[in-house]
Amino acid sequence: MRFAVSIANSGSRALWWRVLLALFLWLWIAIPVVGGLALVHLVRSNAEGLPLVPNLQAWALAAPRTTVILAADNTILAELPFLQNGQSGHRIPLKNEDIPAILRKAILAAEDIRFYEHHGVDVRSVLRSAWKNYRAGHVVEGASTITQQLARGLVSDIGNERSVRRKIREALLARRIAKCFSKDEIFQTYANYVFLGANAYGFGAAARAYFATPLDELSLAQVALLSGLIQIPGRGNPYRNPEVAIQRRNVILHRMRDAKMISLVEHDLAIQTPLSLKRPVEWYGHIAPWATEHARRMAKKLIPDNFSRGGLTIRTSIHPQTTTISEEAAATHLKLVQGDNEEAPQVAALVFDHRSGYISIMVGGSDWQENQFNRTTQGCRQPGSAFKPIVYGAALEAKVITPATPLRDGPISEYDPQLMVFWKPSNSGREFRGLAIAQDALASSLNTPAVEVFDLVGSKAVVEFSLALGISTPLRENRHLALGASCVIPMELAGAFATIAEGGHAANPIVVTSIRDRGQLVLDRSDFADPQLSASRRLDRIVQQSSARKQRVLDEHTAYQLRSMLRAVVTRGTGRSARDMPMPVAGKTGTTNDNVDAWFVGFSARVTAAVWLGHDDPSIKLGRGQDGSHAALPLWMTIMNASPDAPGGEVPGNPPVGLQSASIDRNSGLLALPKSGSAIQLYFQAGTTPTEVSKTATQVHQDFARNTSSF
């Protein structure tokens, strides 16, 4: 009996051990299987709706980046940040070959030491960081690879929350990225994508932001500092927190040493290296500031979407050296004009090639740092007598006058119901001549003859003629317009004079000559003679410009008559000071009531220039004697002489076919008698040449400037 019980107890214990062993084996197999199945289910459920793999090449092409504005000689005028989707900053794209080996090592040490060994997700690092975080009780180390960071950054649907779901989706997308793109493509994109503080996106921009140094010239200590900013771009900013930046830099150096990326000697030297930060040069506002800002505005207006995301190369026609010379000359001249006045006047000046339209010099005020308002392109001031060529031009075009038309120079009195005063225009010398032919009246800037011409042609014709020449500002259609009592923009008035210089072809002054967006030409206004053009592009522009001829807005005969009349302003009229310039020039002075505004607008055979002086507050006068001849013309001459393009041929040049020349008596406007002392050679359009001969031969003094100053 005892024996039987003993056998039963032994069998029972053996059975339990077998059951326990079987259960253990089952669990040993089942738990991994179940866990694996659960993991597969978790992965699959989170993989549903996973975003598409981002196209790295497409991102590199479209990524917002820095815009550069260049002068005609490739001098950098500005580096503008992009502004897109609430982000603003600089990005200077790099190619793989642009990334120095030492920087590559520093980035790998900082973020993903096994980057070239794993396939988007570093399982070893995941397990290591999980164990460390478990022991610490909180997150002390991450395990995101460079590819995972890129996935999270380029695909917004992944999210940034700390969750298992996000990490799984991020890892899955990283795996797919690693299958679709090479390691070099992924690394290049990352080096251009990552934000490093100080408005710098990517390492190209960061090298500029912190050290003002090209990437390939950075030291070991510098690349370690930049790599350390990836995780703490704000807190680690060395400008604000140098101690934190150095501490993080040293961590990267330790990792590089431990990974045998650098030697112990290199490590120790880099650890001891001071920060040596250097802020980048802020080009904007230092060289040709008004032209730079004008170029920025034009690019934003012409291609707003492209401008916002940046990456543009905006080429301009500006000559930095001559612009600086002109700015300095203007500052010196303004002090002379200021005299004893408390406030210095302002200035607007520009010079451009009237054939190509290229503006080489633009000065928009007395001091850019104090006031960025560009009086050349944004200011609107009364031109005074500088508007008279437009009045005379409208009349010549309508054939209601000729250069020899005798005009009355005498008192006018007209009641102005708005101002409730009598309008009594007079000449600056307060003297009237009685009679003057049109060419002499314009040369001497006589006022009542200009009013008579205005009355003959009519206000509508004058306004239409102004529009044809490029004047866009609304003009007051009353008799006061004859004397320039309606404001115009200096650049537009200069454009009108340039059209006259160009024989009636529209002359459109421009600053922006071309714009490239990521290398692709999106705007091309280049002239075929531009020295910056390649041979193939020059040929293209020759073909394009020959097929798209300049618009003719003024009859060539009228244009020549006006050039001849404006040349007389310089040879014997109010612009007489300019007659000894090294090149023949023509132009017109302008002064408004009480010397509030002073102008000179004129041209050589090659370039047109305009100068305006005055105060922003029109209630402030320039001062006694500071009219167009004495305040504006001297600066105009200085700037013209500084322009390398100013020399040219004769002005007015050879007359076009169809004009007839005749010797005219300046007292009567009739054909002059042989050997007449008052004779002048003038040109007439067909059917307008005088036929009657003057009955007397009188002597007329050739220099009207002695009897009148600029008005």
CSV table of C-alpha atoms in Angstrom, one decimal, residues 167-487:
chain,number,residue,atom,x,y,z
A,167,LYS,CA,7.9,57.7,-33.7
A,168,ILE,CA,6.6,54.7,-35.6
A,169,ARG,CA,5.4,56.8,-38.5
A,170,GLU,CA,8.6,58.7,-38.5
A,171,ALA,CA,10.7,55.5,-38.5
A,172,LEU,CA,8.6,54.0,-41.3
A,173,LEU,CA,9.0,57.1,-43.5
A,174,ALA,CA,12.7,57.2,-42.8
A,175,ARG,CA,13.1,53.6,-44.0
A,176,ARG,CA,11.3,54.5,-47.2
A,177,ILE,CA,13.4,57.6,-47.7
A,178,ALA,CA,16.6,55.5,-47.2
A,179,LYS,CA,15.3,53.1,-49.9
A,180,CYS,CA,14.6,55.9,-52.4
A,181,PHE,CA,17.6,58.1,-52.0
A,182,SER,CA,21.3,57.7,-51.6
A,183,LYS,CA,23.1,58.6,-48.3
A,184,ASP,CA,24.8,61.5,-50.0
A,185,GLU,CA,21.4,62.9,-51.2
A,186,ILE,CA,20.0,62.5,-47.7
A,187,PHE,CA,23.0,64.1,-46.0
A,188,GLN,CA,23.1,67.1,-48.5
A,189,THR,CA,19.4,67.8,-47.9
A,190,TYR,CA,19.8,67.6,-44.2
A,191,ALA,CA,22.8,70.0,-44.2
A,192,ASN,CA,20.7,72.5,-46.2
A,193,TYR,CA,17.5,72.0,-44.2
A,194,VAL,CA,18.4,72.2,-40.5
A,195,PHE,CA,17.8,75.4,-38.6
A,196,LEU,CA,20.8,76.7,-36.7
A,197,GLY,CA,19.6,79.9,-35.1
A,198,ALA,CA,20.4,83.5,-36.0
A,199,ASN,CA,17.9,83.2,-39.0
A,200,ALA,CA,20.3,80.7,-40.6
A,201,TYR,CA,18.9,77.6,-42.3
A,202,GLY,CA,21.5,75.2,-43.3
A,203,PHE,CA,25.3,75.2,-42.7
A,204,GLY,CA,26.1,77.6,-45.6
A,205,ALA,CA,24.0,80.4,-44.0
A,206,ALA,CA,25.2,79.5,-40.5
A,207,ALA,CA,28.9,79.9,-41.4
A,208,ARG,CA,28.0,83.4,-42.7
A,209,ALA,CA,25.8,84.2,-39.7
A,210,TYR,CA,28.3,83.3,-36.9
A,211,PHE,CA,31.7,83.7,-38.5
A,212,ALA,CA,31.2,85.7,-41.8
A,213,THR,CA,33.4,83.0,-43.3
A,214,PRO,CA,33.1,80.6,-46.3
A,215,LEU,CA,32.3,77.1,-45.2
A,216,ASP,CA,35.5,75.6,-46.5
A,217,GLU,CA,37.5,78.0,-44.3
A,218,LEU,CA,36.0,77.0,-41.0
A,219,SER,CA,38.1,75.5,-38.2
A,220,LEU,CA,37.5,72.3,-36.3
A,221,ALA,CA,36.2,74.3,-33.3
A,222,GLN,CA,33.8,76.3,-35.6
A,223,VAL,CA,32.3,73.3,-37.3
A,224,ALA,CA,31.8,71.6,-33.9
A,225,LEU,CA,30.0,74.7,-32.6
A,226,LEU,CA,27.7,74.8,-35.7
A,227,SER,CA,26.9,71.1,-35.4
A,228,GLY,CA,26.1,71.5,-31.7
A,229,LEU,CA,23.4,74.1,-32.6
A,230,ILE,CA,21.3,71.5,-34.4
A,231,GLN,CA,19.6,70.4,-31.1
A,232,ILE,CA,19.6,73.8,-29.3
A,233,PRO,CA,19.6,76.6,-32.0
A,234,GLY,CA,18.0,79.1,-29.6
A,235,ARG,CA,19.4,78.3,-26.2
A,236,GLY,CA,22.8,77.6,-27.8
A,237,ASN,CA,23.1,80.8,-29.8
A,238,PRO,CA,26.7,81.9,-29.1
A,239,TYR,CA,25.8,85.6,-29.4
A,240,ARG,CA,23.3,85.3,-26.5
A,241,ASN,CA,24.7,82.3,-24.5
A,242,PRO,CA,28.4,81.8,-25.3
A,243,GLU,CA,28.9,79.5,-22.3
A,244,VAL,CA,26.1,77.1,-23.4
A,245,ALA,CA,27.5,77.2,-27.0
A,246,ILE,CA,31.0,76.4,-25.8
A,247,GLN,CA,29.8,73.6,-23.6
A,248,ARG,CA,27.8,72.0,-26.4
A,249,ARG,CA,30.7,72.5,-28.8
A,250,ASN,CA,33.0,70.6,-26.5
A,251,VAL,CA,30.5,67.7,-26.2
A,252,ILE,CA,30.7,67.4,-30.0
A,253,LEU,CA,34.5,67.5,-29.9
A,254,HIS,CA,34.5,64.7,-27.2
A,255,ARG,CA,32.3,62.5,-29.4
A,256,MET,CA,34.6,63.1,-32.4
A,257,ARG,CA,37.6,62.2,-30.3
A,258,ASP,CA,35.9,59.0,-28.9
A,259,ALA,CA,34.9,58.0,-32.5
A,260,LYS,CA,38.5,58.4,-33.7
A,261,MET,CA,37.4,61.2,-36.1
A,262,ILE,CA,40.0,63.5,-34.8
A,263,SER,CA,43.3,63.1,-32.9
A,264,LEU,CA,43.8,63.9,-29.2
A,265,VAL,CA,46.0,66.8,-30.1
A,266,GLU,CA,43.3,68.2,-32.5
A,267,HIS,CA,40.7,67.8,-29.8
A,268,ASP,CA,42.7,69.6,-27.1
A,269,LEU,CA,43.6,72.5,-29.4
A,270,ALA,CA,39.9,72.9,-30.4
A,271,ILE,CA,38.7,72.8,-26.8
A,272,GLN,CA,41.0,75.7,-26.0
A,273,THR,CA,39.9,77.8,-29.0
A,274,PRO,CA,37.9,80.9,-28.2
A,275,LEU,CA,34.6,81.5,-30.0
A,276,SER,CA,35.9,84.3,-32.3
A,277,LEU,CA,32.4,85.2,-33.6
A,278,LYS,CA,32.1,87.7,-36.4
A,279,ARG,CA,28.8,89.1,-37.6
A,280,PRO,CA,28.3,89.2,-41.4
A,281,VAL,CA,28.5,92.4,-43.4
A,282,GLU,CA,25.1,93.9,-43.9
A,283,TRP,CA,25.3,94.9,-47.5
A,284,TYR,CA,21.9,96.4,-47.7
A,285,GLY,CA,21.9,100.2,-47.3
A,286,HIS,CA,25.7,100.6,-47.6
A,287,ILE,CA,26.3,100.7,-51.4
A,288,ALA,CA,23.8,102.6,-53.7
A,289,PRO,CA,21.1,102.2,-51.1
A,290,TRP,CA,18.3,103.9,-53.0
A,291,ALA,CA,18.9,101.9,-56.1
A,292,THR,CA,19.1,98.7,-54.1
A,293,GLU,CA,15.7,99.4,-52.4
A,294,HIS,CA,14.2,100.3,-55.7
A,295,ALA,CA,15.4,97.0,-57.2
A,296,ARG,CA,13.9,95.1,-54.2
A,297,ARG,CA,10.6,96.8,-54.6
A,298,MET,CA,10.5,96.2,-58.4
A,299,ALA,CA,11.3,92.5,-57.9
A,300,LYS,CA,8.6,92.1,-55.3
A,301,LYS,CA,6.1,93.8,-57.5
A,302,LEU,CA,7.0,91.9,-60.7
A,303,ILE,CA,7.2,88.4,-59.2
A,304,PRO,CA,5.7,88.5,-55.7
A,305,ASP,CA,5.5,84.7,-55.2
A,306,ASN,CA,9.1,84.1,-56.3
A,307,PHE,CA,10.3,87.0,-54.2
A,308,SER,CA,8.8,85.6,-51.0
A,309,ARG,CA,10.5,82.2,-51.2
A,310,GLY,CA,13.8,83.9,-52.2
A,311,GLY,CA,16.5,82.3,-54.2
A,312,LEU,CA,16.6,85.2,-56.7
A,313,THR,CA,19.6,86.8,-58.3
A,314,ILE,CA,18.6,90.3,-59.1
A,315,ARG,CA,21.0,92.0,-61.4
A,316,THR,CA,21.0,95.8,-61.7
A,317,SER,CA,22.6,98.4,-63.9
A,318,ILE,CA,24.0,100.4,-61.0
A,319,HIS,CA,27.7,101.5,-61.0
A,320,PRO,CA,28.7,101.5,-57.3
A,321,GLN,CA,31.8,103.6,-57.6
A,322,THR,CA,30.2,106.5,-59.6
A,323,THR,CA,27.1,106.3,-57.4
A,324,THR,CA,29.3,106.7,-54.3
A,325,ILE,CA,31.1,109.7,-55.9
A,326,SER,CA,27.7,111.2,-56.7
A,327,GLU,CA,26.4,110.7,-53.2
A,328,GLU,CA,29.5,112.5,-51.8
A,329,ALA,CA,29.2,115.3,-54.3
A,330,ALA,CA,25.6,115.8,-53.5
A,331,ALA,CA,26.3,115.9,-49.7
A,332,THR,CA,29.0,118.6,-50.3
A,333,HIS,CA,26.8,120.6,-52.6
A,334,LEU,CA,23.8,120.5,-50.3
A,335,LYS,CA,25.9,122.1,-47.6
A,336,LEU,CA,26.8,125.0,-50.0
A,337,VAL,CA,23.1,125.4,-50.9
A,338,GLN,CA,22.0,125.2,-47.3
A,339,GLY,CA,24.0,128.3,-46.4
A,340,ASP,CA,22.8,129.8,-43.1
A,341,ASN,CA,19.5,127.9,-43.2
A,342,GLU,CA,18.9,125.6,-40.2
A,343,GLU,CA,17.8,122.6,-42.3
A,344,ALA,CA,19.7,121.2,-45.2
A,345,PRO,CA,17.7,120.5,-48.4
A,346,GLN,CA,17.1,117.2,-50.0
A,347,VAL,CA,18.2,115.9,-53.4
A,348,ALA,CA,17.1,113.6,-56.2
A,349,ALA,CA,19.5,112.6,-58.9
A,350,LEU,CA,19.8,109.9,-61.5
A,351,VAL,CA,21.9,109.2,-64.7
A,352,PHE,CA,20.9,106.6,-67.3
A,353,ASP,CA,21.8,105.5,-70.8
A,354,HIS,CA,18.9,106.7,-72.8
A,355,ARG,CA,19.3,104.1,-75.4
A,356,SER,CA,19.4,101.0,-73.1
A,357,GLY,CA,17.5,102.6,-70.2
A,358,TYR,CA,20.2,101.5,-67.8
A,359,ILE,CA,20.3,103.7,-64.7
A,360,SER,CA,24.0,103.9,-63.6
A,361,ILE,CA,23.5,106.4,-60.8
A,362,MET,CA,20.6,107.0,-58.4
A,363,VAL,CA,20.6,109.3,-55.4
A,364,GLY,CA,17.3,109.5,-53.6
A,365,GLY,CA,18.0,111.9,-50.7
A,366,SER,CA,20.7,113.5,-48.6
A,367,ASP,CA,21.2,110.7,-46.1
A,368,TRP,CA,19.9,107.1,-46.4
A,369,GLN,CA,20.4,106.4,-42.7
A,370,GLU,CA,18.1,109.2,-41.7
A,371,ASN,CA,15.4,108.8,-44.3
A,372,GLN,CA,14.9,106.0,-46.8
A,373,PHE,CA,12.3,107.9,-48.9
A,374,ASN,CA,13.4,107.8,-52.6
A,375,ARG,CA,12.7,111.2,-54.0
A,376,THR,CA,13.9,110.1,-57.4
A,377,THR,CA,11.2,107.5,-57.8
A,378,GLN,CA,8.6,108.3,-55.1
A,379,GLY,CA,8.8,112.1,-54.8
A,380,CYS,CA,6.4,114.3,-56.7
A,381,ARG,CA,7.4,118.0,-57.1
A,382,GLN,CA,6.5,120.8,-59.3
A,383,PRO,CA,9.0,121.1,-62.2
A,384,GLY,CA,8.6,124.8,-62.9
A,385,SER,CA,10.2,125.7,-66.2
A,386,ALA,CA,11.7,122.2,-66.6
A,387,PHE,CA,8.2,121.4,-67.9
A,388,LYS,CA,8.2,123.9,-70.7
A,389,PRO,CA,9.9,121.6,-73.2
A,390,ILE,CA,6.8,119.4,-73.0
A,391,VAL,CA,4.5,122.4,-73.6
A,392,TYR,CA,6.6,123.5,-76.6
A,393,GLY,CA,6.9,119.9,-77.8
A,394,ALA,CA,3.1,119.5,-77.8
A,395,ALA,CA,2.8,122.6,-79.9
A,396,LEU,CA,5.5,121.6,-82.3
A,397,GLU,CA,3.9,118.2,-82.7
A,398,ALA,CA,0.6,119.8,-83.5
A,399,LYS,CA,2.3,122.3,-85.9
A,400,VAL,CA,0.7,125.3,-84.2
A,401,ILE,CA,4.2,126.8,-83.7
A,402,THR,CA,7.7,126.5,-85.1
A,403,PRO,CA,11.0,127.3,-83.4
A,404,ALA,CA,10.8,130.7,-85.2
A,405,THR,CA,7.2,131.6,-84.1
A,406,PRO,CA,7.3,135.1,-82.6
A,407,LEU,CA,5.7,135.1,-79.1
A,408,ARG,CA,4.6,137.9,-77.0
A,409,ASP,CA,6.5,138.5,-73.8
A,410,GLY,CA,4.4,140.9,-71.8
A,411,PRO,CA,2.3,141.2,-68.7
A,412,ILE,CA,-0.6,138.7,-68.0
A,413,SER,CA,-3.2,139.2,-65.3
A,414,GLU,CA,-5.8,136.5,-64.7
A,415,TYR,CA,-8.0,136.1,-61.7
A,416,ASP,CA,-7.8,132.7,-59.9
A,417,PRO,CA,-11.2,132.1,-58.2
A,418,GLN,CA,-9.8,129.2,-56.1
A,419,LEU,CA,-7.0,131.2,-54.7
A,420,MET,CA,-8.9,134.5,-55.0
A,421,VAL,CA,-5.8,136.3,-56.3
A,422,PHE,CA,-4.7,137.6,-59.6
A,423,TRP,CA,-2.2,135.4,-61.4
A,424,LYS,CA,0.5,137.6,-62.9
A,425,PRO,CA,3.4,135.5,-64.2
A,426,SER,CA,6.6,137.4,-64.8
A,427,ASN,CA,10.1,136.6,-65.7
A,428,SER,CA,12.7,136.2,-63.0
A,429,GLY,CA,14.4,139.5,-64.0
A,430,ARG,CA,11.0,141.2,-63.8
A,431,GLU,CA,11.5,142.5,-67.3
A,432,PHE,CA,9.6,141.8,-70.5
A,433,ARG,CA,11.1,141.9,-73.9
A,434,GLY,CA,8.0,142.5,-75.9
A,435,LEU,CA,8.7,139.8,-78.5
A,436,ALA,CA,10.8,136.6,-78.8
A,437,ILE,CA,10.9,133.7,-81.2
A,438,ALA,CA,10.0,130.3,-79.6
A,439,GLN,CA,13.6,129.0,-79.5
A,440,ASP,CA,14.9,132.1,-77.7
A,441,ALA,CA,11.8,132.2,-75.4
A,442,LEU,CA,12.5,128.6,-74.3
A,443,ALA,CA,16.3,129.2,-74.0
A,444,SER,CA,15.7,132.3,-71.8
A,445,SER,CA,12.9,130.5,-69.9
A,446,LEU,CA,10.4,133.4,-70.6
A,447,ASN,CA,7.1,132.8,-68.9
A,448,THR,CA,4.4,134.6,-70.8
A,449,PRO,CA,5.5,133.1,-74.1
A,450,ALA,CA,5.1,129.7,-72.6
A,451,VAL,CA,1.6,130.6,-71.5
A,452,GLU,CA,0.8,131.7,-75.1
A,453,VAL,CA,2.1,128.5,-76.5
A,454,PHE,CA,0.0,126.6,-74.0
A,455,ASP,CA,-3.1,128.6,-75.1
A,456,LEU,CA,-2.3,127.9,-78.7
A,457,VAL,CA,-2.1,124.1,-78.4
A,458,GLY,CA,-4.6,123.6,-75.5
A,459,SER,CA,-4.3,121.8,-72.2
A,460,LYS,CA,-5.7,118.5,-73.5
A,461,ALA,CA,-2.9,118.3,-76.1
A,462,VAL,CA,-0.2,119.1,-73.4
A,463,VAL,CA,-1.5,116.4,-71.0
A,464,GLU,CA,-1.7,113.8,-73.8
A,465,PHE,CA,1.8,114.7,-74.9
A,466,SER,CA,3.0,114.3,-71.3
A,467,LEU,CA,1.4,110.9,-71.1
A,468,ALA,CA,3.0,109.8,-74.3
A,469,LEU,CA,6.4,110.8,-72.9
A,470,GLY,CA,5.8,108.7,-69.8
A,471,ILE,CA,4.5,111.2,-67.2
A,472,SER,CA,2.0,109.3,-65.1
A,473,THR,CA,1.1,111.7,-62.4
A,474,PRO,CA,-2.3,113.6,-62.8
A,475,LEU,CA,-1.7,117.0,-64.3
A,476,ARG,CA,-3.9,120.1,-63.6
A,477,GLU,CA,-5.4,121.2,-66.9
A,478,ASN,CA,-5.1,124.9,-66.4
A,479,ARG,CA,-2.8,127.7,-67.6
A,480,HIS,CA,-0.6,127.3,-64.6
A,481,LEU,CA,0.5,124.0,-66.1
A,482,ALA,CA,2.4,126.0,-68.8
A,483,LEU,CA,4.9,127.0,-66.0
A,484,GLY,CA,5.1,123.5,-64.4
A,485,ALA,CA,2.6,124.1,-61.6
A,486,SER,CA,1.7,120.4,-61.3
A,487,CYS,CA,3.9,117.8,-59.7
